[in-house]
CSV table of N, CA and C and ligand atoms in Angstrom, one decimal:
chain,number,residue,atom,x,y,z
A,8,UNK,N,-17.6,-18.3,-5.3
A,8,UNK,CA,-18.9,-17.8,-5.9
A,8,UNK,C,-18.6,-16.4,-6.4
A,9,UNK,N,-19.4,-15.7,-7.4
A,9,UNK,CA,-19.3,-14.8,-8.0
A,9,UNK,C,-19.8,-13.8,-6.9
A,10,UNK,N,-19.2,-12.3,-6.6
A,10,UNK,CA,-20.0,-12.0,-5.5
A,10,UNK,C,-19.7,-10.2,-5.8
A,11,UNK,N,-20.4,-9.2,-5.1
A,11,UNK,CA,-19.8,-8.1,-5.6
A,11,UNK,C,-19.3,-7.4,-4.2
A,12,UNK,N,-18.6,-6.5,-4.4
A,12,UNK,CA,-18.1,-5.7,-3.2
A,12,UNK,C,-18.3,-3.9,-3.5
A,13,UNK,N,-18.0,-4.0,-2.0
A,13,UNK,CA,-17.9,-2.3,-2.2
A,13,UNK,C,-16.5,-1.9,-1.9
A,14,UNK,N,-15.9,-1.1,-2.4
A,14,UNK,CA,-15.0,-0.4,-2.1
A,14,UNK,C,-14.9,0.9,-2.4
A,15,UNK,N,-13.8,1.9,-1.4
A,15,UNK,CA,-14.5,3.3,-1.3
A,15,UNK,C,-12.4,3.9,-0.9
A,16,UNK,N,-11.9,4.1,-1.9
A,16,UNK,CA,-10.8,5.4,-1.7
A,16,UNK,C,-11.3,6.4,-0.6
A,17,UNK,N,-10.5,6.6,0.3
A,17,UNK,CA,-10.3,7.9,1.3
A,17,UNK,C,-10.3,8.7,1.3
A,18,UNK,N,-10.7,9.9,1.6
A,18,UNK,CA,-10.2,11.5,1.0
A,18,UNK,C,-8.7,11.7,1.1
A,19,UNK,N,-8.0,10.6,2.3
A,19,UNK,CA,-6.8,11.2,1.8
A,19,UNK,C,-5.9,10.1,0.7
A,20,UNK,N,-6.7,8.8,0.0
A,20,UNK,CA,-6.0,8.0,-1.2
A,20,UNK,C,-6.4,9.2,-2.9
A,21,UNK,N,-7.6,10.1,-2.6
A,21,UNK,CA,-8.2,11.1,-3.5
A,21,UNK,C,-6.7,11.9,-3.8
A,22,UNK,N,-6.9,12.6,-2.6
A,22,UNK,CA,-6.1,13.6,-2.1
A,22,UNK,C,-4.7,12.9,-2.9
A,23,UNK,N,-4.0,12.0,-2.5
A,23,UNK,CA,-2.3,11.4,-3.2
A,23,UNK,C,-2.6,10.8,-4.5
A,24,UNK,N,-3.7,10.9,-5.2
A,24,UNK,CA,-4.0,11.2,-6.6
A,24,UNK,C,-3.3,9.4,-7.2
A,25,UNK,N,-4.3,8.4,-6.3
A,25,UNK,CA,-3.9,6.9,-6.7
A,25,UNK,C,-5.5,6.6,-7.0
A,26,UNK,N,-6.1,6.8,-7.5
A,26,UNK,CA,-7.6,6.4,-7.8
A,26,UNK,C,-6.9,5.2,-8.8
A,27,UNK,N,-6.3,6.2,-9.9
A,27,UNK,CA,-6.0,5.0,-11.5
A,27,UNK,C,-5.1,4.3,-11.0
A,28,UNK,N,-3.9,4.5,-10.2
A,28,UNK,CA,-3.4,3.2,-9.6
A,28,UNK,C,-4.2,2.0,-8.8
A,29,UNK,N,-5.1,2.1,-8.2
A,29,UNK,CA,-5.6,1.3,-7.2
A,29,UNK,C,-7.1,0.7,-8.6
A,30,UNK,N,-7.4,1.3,-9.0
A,30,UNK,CA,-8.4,0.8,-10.2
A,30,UNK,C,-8.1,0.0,-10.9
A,31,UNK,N,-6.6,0.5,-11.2
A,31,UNK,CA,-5.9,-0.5,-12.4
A,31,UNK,C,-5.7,-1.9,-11.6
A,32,UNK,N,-5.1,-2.0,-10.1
A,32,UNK,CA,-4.6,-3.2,-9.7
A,32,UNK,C,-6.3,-4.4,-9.9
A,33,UNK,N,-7.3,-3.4,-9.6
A,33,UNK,CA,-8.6,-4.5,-9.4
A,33,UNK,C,-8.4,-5.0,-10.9
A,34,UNK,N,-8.4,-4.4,-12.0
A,34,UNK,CA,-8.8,-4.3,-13.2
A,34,UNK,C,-7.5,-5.5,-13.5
A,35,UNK,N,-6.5,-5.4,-13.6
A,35,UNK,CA,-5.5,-6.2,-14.1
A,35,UNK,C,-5.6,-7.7,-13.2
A,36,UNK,N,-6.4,-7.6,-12.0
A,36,UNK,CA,-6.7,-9.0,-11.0
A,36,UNK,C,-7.5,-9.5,-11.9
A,37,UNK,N,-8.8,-8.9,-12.5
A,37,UNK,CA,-9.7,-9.6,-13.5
A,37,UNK,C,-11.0,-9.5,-13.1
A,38,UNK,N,-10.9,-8.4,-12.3
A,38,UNK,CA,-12.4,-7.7,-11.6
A,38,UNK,C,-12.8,-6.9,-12.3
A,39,UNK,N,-14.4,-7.3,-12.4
A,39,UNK,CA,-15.9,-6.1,-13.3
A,39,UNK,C,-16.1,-4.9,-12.7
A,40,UNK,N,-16.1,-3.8,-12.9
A,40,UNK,CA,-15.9,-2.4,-12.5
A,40,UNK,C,-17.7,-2.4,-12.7
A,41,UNK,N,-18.6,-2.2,-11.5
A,41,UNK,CA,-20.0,-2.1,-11.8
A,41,UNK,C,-20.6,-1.1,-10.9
A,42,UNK,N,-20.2,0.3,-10.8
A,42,UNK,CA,-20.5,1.5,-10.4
A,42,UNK,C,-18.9,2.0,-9.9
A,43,UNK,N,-19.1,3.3,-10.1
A,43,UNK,CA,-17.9,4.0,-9.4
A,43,UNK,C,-18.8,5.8,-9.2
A,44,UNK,N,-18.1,6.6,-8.3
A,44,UNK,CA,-18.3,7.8,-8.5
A,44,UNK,C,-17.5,8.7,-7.2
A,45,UNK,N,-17.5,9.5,-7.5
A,45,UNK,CA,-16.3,10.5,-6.8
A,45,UNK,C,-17.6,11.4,-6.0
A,46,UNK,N,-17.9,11.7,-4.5
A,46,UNK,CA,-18.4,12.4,-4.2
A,46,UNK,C,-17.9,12.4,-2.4
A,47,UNK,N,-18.8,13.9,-2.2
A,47,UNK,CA,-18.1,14.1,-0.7
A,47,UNK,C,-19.5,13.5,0.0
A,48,UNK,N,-19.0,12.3,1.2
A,48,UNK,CA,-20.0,12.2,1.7
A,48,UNK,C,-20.2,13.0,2.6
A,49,UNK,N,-22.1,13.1,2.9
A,49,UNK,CA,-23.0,13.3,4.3
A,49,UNK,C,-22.3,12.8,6.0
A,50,UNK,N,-22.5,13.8,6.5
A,50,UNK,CA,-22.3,13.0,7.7
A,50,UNK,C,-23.5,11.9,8.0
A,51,UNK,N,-24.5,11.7,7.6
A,51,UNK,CA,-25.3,10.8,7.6
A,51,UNK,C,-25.3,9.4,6.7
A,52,UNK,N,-24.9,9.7,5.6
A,52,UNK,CA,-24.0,8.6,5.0
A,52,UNK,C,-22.8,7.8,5.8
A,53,UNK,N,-21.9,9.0,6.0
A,53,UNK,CA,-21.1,8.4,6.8
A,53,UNK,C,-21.0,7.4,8.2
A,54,UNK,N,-21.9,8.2,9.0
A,54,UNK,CA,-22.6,7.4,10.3
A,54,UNK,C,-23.1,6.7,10.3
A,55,UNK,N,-23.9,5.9,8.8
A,55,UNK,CA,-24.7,4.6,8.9
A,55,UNK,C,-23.2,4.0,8.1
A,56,UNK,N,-22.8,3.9,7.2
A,56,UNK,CA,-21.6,3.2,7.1
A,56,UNK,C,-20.8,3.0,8.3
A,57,UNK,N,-20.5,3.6,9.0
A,57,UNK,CA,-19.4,3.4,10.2
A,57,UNK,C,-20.3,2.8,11.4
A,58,UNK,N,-21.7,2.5,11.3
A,58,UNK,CA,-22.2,2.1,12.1
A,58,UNK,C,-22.1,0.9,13.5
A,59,UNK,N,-21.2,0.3,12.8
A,59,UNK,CA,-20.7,-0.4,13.7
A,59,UNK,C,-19.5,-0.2,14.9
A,60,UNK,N,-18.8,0.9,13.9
A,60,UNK,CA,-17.9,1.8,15.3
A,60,UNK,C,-18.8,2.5,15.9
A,61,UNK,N,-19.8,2.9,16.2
A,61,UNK,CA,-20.6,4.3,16.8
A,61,UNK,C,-20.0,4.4,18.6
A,62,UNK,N,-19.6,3.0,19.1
A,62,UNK,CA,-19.5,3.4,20.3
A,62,UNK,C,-17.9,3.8,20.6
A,63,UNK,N,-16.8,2.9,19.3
A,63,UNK,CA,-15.7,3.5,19.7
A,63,UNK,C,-15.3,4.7,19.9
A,64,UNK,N,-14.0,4.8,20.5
A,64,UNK,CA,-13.4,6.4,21.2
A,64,UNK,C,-13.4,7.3,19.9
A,65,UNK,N,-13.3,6.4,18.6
A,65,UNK,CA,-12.4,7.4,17.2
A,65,UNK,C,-13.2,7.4,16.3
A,66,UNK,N,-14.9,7.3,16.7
A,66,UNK,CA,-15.9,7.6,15.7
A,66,UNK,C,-15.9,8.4,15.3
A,67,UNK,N,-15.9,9.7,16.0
A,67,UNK,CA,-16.1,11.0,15.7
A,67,UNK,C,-14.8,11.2,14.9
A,68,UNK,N,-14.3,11.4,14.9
A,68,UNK,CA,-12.8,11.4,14.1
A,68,UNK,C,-13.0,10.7,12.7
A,69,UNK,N,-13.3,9.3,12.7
A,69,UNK,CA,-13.4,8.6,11.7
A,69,UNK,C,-14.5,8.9,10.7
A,70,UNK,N,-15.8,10.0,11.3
A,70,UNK,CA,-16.4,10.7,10.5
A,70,UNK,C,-16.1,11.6,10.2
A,71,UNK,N,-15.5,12.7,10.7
A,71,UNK,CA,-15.1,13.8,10.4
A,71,UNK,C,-13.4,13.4,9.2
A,72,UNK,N,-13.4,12.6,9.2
A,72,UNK,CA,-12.3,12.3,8.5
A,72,UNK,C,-13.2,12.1,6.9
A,73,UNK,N,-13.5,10.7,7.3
A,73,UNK,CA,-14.2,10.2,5.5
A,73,UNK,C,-14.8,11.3,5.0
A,74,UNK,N,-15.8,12.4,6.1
A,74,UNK,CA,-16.3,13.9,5.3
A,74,UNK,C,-15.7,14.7,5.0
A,75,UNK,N,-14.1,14.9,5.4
A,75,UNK,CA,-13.8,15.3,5.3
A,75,UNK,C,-13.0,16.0,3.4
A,76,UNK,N,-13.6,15.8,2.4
A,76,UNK,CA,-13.3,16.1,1.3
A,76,UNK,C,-13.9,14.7,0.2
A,77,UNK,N,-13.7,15.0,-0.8
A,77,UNK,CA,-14.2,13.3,-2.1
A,77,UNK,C,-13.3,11.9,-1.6
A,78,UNK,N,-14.5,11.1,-1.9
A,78,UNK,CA,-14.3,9.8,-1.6
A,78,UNK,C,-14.8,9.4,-3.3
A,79,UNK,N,-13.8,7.8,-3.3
A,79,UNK,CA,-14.5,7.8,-4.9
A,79,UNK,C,-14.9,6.2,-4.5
A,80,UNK,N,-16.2,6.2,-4.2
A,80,UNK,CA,-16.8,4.6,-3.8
A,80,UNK,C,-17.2,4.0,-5.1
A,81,UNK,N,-17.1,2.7,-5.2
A,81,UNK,CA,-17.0,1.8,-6.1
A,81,UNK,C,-17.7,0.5,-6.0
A,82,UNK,N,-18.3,-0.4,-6.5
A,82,UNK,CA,-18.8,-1.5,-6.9
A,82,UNK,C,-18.0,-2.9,-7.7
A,83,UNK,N,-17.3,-3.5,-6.9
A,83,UNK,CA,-16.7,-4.5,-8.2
A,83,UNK,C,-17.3,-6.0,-7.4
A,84,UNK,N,-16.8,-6.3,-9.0
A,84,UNK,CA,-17.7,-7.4,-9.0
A,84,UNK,C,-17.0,-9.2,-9.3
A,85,UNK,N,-16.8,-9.9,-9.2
A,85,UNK,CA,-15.7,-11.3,-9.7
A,85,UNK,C,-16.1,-12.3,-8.4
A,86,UNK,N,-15.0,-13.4,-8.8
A,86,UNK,CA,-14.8,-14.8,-7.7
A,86,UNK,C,-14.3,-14.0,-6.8
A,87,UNK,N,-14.7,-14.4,-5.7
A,87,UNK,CA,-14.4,-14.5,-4.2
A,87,UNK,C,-13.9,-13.1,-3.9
A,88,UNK,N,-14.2,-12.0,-5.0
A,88,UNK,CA,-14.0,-10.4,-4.7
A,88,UNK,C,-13.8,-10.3,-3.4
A,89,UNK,N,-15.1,-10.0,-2.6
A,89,UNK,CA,-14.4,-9.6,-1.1
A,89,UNK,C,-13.5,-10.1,-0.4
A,90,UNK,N,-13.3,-11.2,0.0
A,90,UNK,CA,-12.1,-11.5,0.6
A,90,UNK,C,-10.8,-11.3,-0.3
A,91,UNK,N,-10.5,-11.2,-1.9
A,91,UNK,CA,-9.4,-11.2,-2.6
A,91,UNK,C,-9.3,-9.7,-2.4
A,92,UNK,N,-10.0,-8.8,-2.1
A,92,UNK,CA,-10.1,-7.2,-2.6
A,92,UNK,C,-9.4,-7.3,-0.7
A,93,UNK,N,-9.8,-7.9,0.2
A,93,UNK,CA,-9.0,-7.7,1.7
A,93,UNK,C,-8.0,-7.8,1.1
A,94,UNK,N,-7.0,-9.1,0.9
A,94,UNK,CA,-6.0,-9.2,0.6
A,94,UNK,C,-5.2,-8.0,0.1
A,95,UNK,N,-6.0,-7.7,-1.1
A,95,UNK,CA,-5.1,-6.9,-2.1
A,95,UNK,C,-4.8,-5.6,-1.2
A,96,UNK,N,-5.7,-5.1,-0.2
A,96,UNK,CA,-5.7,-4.0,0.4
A,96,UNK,C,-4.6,-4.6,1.9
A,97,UNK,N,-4.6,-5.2,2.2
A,97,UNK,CA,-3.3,-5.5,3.7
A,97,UNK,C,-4.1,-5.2,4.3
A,98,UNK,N,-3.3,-5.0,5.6
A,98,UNK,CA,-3.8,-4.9,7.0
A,98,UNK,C,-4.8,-3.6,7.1
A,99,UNK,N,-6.1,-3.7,8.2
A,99,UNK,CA,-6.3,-2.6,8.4
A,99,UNK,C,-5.5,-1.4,8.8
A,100,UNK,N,-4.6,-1.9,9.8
A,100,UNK,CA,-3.2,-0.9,10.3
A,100,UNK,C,-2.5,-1.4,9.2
A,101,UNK,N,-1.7,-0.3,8.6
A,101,UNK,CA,-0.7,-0.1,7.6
A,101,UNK,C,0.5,-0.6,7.6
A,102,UNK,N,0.8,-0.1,9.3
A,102,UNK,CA,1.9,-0.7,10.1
A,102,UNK,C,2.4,-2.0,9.9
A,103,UNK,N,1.1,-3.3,9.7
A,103,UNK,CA,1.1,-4.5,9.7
A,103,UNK,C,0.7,-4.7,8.3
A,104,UNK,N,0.7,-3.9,7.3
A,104,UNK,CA,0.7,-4.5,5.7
A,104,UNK,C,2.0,-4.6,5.1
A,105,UNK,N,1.6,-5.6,4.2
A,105,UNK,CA,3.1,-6.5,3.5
A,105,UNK,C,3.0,-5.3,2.2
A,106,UNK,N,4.4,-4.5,2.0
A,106,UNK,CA,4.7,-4.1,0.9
A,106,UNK,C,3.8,-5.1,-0.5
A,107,UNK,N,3.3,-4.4,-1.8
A,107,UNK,CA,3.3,-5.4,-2.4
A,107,UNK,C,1.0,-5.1,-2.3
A,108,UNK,N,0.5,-4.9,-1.3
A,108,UNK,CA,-0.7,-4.6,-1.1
A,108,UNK,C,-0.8,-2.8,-1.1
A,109,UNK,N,-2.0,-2.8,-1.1
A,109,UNK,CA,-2.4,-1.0,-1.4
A,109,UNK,C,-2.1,-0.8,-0.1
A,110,UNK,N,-2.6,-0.3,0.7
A,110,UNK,CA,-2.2,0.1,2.1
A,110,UNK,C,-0.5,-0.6,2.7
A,111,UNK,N,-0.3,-1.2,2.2
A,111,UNK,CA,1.6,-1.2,2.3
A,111,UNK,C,2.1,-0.9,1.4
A,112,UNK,N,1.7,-0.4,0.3
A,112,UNK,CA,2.7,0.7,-0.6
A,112,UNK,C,2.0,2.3,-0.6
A,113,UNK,N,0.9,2.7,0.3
A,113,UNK,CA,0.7,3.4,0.1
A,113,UNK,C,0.5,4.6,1.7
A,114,UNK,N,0.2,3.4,2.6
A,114,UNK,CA,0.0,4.6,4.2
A,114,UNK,C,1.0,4.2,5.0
A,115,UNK,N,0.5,4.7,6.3
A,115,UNK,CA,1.5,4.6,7.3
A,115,UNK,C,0.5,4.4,8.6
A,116,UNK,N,-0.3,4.6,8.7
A,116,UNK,CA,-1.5,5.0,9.7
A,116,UNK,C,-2.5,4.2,9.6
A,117,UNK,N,-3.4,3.8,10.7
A,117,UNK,CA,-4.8,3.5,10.7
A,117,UNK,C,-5.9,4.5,10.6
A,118,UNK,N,-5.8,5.5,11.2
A,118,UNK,CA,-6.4,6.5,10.7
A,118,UNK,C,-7.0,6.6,9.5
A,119,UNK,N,-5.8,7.3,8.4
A,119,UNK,CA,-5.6,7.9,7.2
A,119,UNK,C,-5.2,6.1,6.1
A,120,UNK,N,-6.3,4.9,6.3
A,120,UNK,CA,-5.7,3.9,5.4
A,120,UNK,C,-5.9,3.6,3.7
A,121,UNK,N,-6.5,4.7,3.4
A,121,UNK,CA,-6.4,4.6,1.6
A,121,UNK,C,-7.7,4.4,1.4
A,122,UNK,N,-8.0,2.8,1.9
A,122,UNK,CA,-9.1,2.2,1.2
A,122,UNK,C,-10.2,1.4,2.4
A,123,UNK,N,-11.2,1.5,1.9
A,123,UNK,CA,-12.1,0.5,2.7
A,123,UNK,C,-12.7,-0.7,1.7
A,124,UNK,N,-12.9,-1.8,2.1
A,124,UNK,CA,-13.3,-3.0,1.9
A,124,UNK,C,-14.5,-3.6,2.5
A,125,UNK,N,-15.4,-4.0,2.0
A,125,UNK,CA,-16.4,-4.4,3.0
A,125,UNK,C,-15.9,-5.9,3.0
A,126,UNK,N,-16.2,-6.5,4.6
A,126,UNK,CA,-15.8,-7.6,5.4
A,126,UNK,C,-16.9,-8.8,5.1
A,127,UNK,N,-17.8,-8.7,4.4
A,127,UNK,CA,-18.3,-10.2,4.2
A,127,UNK,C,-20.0,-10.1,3.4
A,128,UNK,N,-20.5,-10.9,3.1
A,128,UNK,CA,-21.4,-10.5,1.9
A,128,UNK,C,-22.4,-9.9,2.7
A,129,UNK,N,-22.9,-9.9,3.7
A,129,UNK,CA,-23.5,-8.9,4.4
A,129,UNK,C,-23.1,-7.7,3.9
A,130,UNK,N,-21.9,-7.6,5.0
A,130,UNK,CA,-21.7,-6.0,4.6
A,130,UNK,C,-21.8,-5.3,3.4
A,131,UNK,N,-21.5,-6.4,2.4
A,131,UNK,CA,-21.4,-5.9,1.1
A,131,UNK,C,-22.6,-5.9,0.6
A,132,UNK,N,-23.9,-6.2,0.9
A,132,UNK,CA,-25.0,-5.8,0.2
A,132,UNK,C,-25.5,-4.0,0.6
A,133,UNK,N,-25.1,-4.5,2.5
A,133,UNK,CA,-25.7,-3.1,2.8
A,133,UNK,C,-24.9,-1.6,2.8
A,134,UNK,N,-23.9,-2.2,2.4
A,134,UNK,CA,-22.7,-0.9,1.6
A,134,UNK,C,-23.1,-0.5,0.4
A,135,UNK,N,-23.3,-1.0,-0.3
A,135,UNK,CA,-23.9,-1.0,-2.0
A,135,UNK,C,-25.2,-0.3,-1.9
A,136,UNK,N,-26.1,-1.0,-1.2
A,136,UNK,CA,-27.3,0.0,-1.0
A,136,UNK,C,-27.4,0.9,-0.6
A,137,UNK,N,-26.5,1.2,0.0
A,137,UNK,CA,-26.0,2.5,1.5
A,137,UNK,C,-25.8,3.6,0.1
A,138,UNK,N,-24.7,3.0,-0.2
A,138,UNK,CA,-23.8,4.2,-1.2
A,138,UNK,C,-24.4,4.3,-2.9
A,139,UNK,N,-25.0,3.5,-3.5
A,139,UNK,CA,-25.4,3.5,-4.3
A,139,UNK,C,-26.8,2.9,-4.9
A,140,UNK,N,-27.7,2.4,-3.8
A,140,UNK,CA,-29.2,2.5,-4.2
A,140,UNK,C,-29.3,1.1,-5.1
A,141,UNK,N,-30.1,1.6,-6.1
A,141,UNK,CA,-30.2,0.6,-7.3
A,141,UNK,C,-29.3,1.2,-8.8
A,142,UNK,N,-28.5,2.0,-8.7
A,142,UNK,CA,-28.1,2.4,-9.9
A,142,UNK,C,-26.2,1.8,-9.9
A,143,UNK,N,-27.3,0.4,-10.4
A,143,UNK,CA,-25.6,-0.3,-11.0
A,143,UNK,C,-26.0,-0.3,-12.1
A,144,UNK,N,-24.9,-1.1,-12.5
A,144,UNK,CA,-24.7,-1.3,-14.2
A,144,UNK,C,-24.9,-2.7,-14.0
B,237,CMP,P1,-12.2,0.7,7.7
B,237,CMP,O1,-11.9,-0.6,7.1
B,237,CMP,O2,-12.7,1.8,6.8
B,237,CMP,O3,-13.2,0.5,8.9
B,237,CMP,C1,-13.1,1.2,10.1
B,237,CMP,C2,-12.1,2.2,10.1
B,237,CMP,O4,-11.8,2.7,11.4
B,237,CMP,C3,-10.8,1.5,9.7
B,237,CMP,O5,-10.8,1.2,8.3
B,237,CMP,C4,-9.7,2.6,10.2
B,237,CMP,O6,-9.4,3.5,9.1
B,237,CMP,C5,-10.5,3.3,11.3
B,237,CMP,N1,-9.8,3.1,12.5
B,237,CMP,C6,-9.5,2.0,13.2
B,237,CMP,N2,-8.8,2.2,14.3
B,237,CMP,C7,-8.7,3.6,14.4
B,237,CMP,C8,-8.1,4.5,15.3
B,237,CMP,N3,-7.5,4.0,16.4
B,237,CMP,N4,-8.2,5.8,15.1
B,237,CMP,C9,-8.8,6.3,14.0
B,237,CMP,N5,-9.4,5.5,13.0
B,237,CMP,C10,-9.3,4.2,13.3
């Protein structure tokens, strides 16, 4: 099915200056680019995104991380996007990504992993809304 996702660069994938690399890989797969924008999030943005970690040990960390400087969150759009946009990204640990995906050519850590992906059309509506409202294309 035709479906859209969110996806959101790291402060630290900003920071190693791979935006146009990781845009180009969606773009050359044959995915619709239908919002993008570079901004630093809220810790309140942040905390409702990470909502689901709130009780683990490395929340606080994992907000203080994503706030910690620009994130460039995005909107794409195509067949079976979310789960093909997992793929393209590897493992959530880096450790366990196959060279060949963004998070295995690009981290080393779970912490610090490049990129986020939302996990299923759920998440992906209430990510889109989260981060960008009604102003798609
Ligand atoms: P993400 O897909 O953005 O969703 C939750 C994030 O929590 C995950 O990517 C990791 O970056 C982060 N995460 C998972 N485990 C740890 C950990 N042990 N320490 C810090 N961050 C973590």
């Amino acid at each position: 099915a035709i479906e859209k996702t969110f996806l959101m660069i790291k402060p630290d994938g900003v920071k190693r200056q791979v935006i146009g690399d990781i845009v180009n890989r969606f773009e050359r797969r044959g995915f619709e680019l239908k919002g993008a924008k570079l901004m630093v999030a809220s810790r309140e943005i942040a905390e409702a995104h990470y909502a689901e970690h709130a009780d683990k040990p490395f929340f606080g960390e994992l907000v203080d991380f994503i706030t910690s400087g620009p994130v460039f969150a995005m909107v794409w759009e195509g067949e079976n996007v979310i789960s093909l946009a997992r793929t393209m990204m590897g493992k959530t640990n880096p450790a366990d990504s196959q060279p060949g995906t963004i998070r295995g050519d690009f981290a080393v850590t779970v912490a610090e992993n490049i990129i986020h992906g939302s996990d299923s059309v759920e998440s992906a509506e209430r990510e889109i809304s989260l981060w960008f409202g009604e102003g798609l294309a």
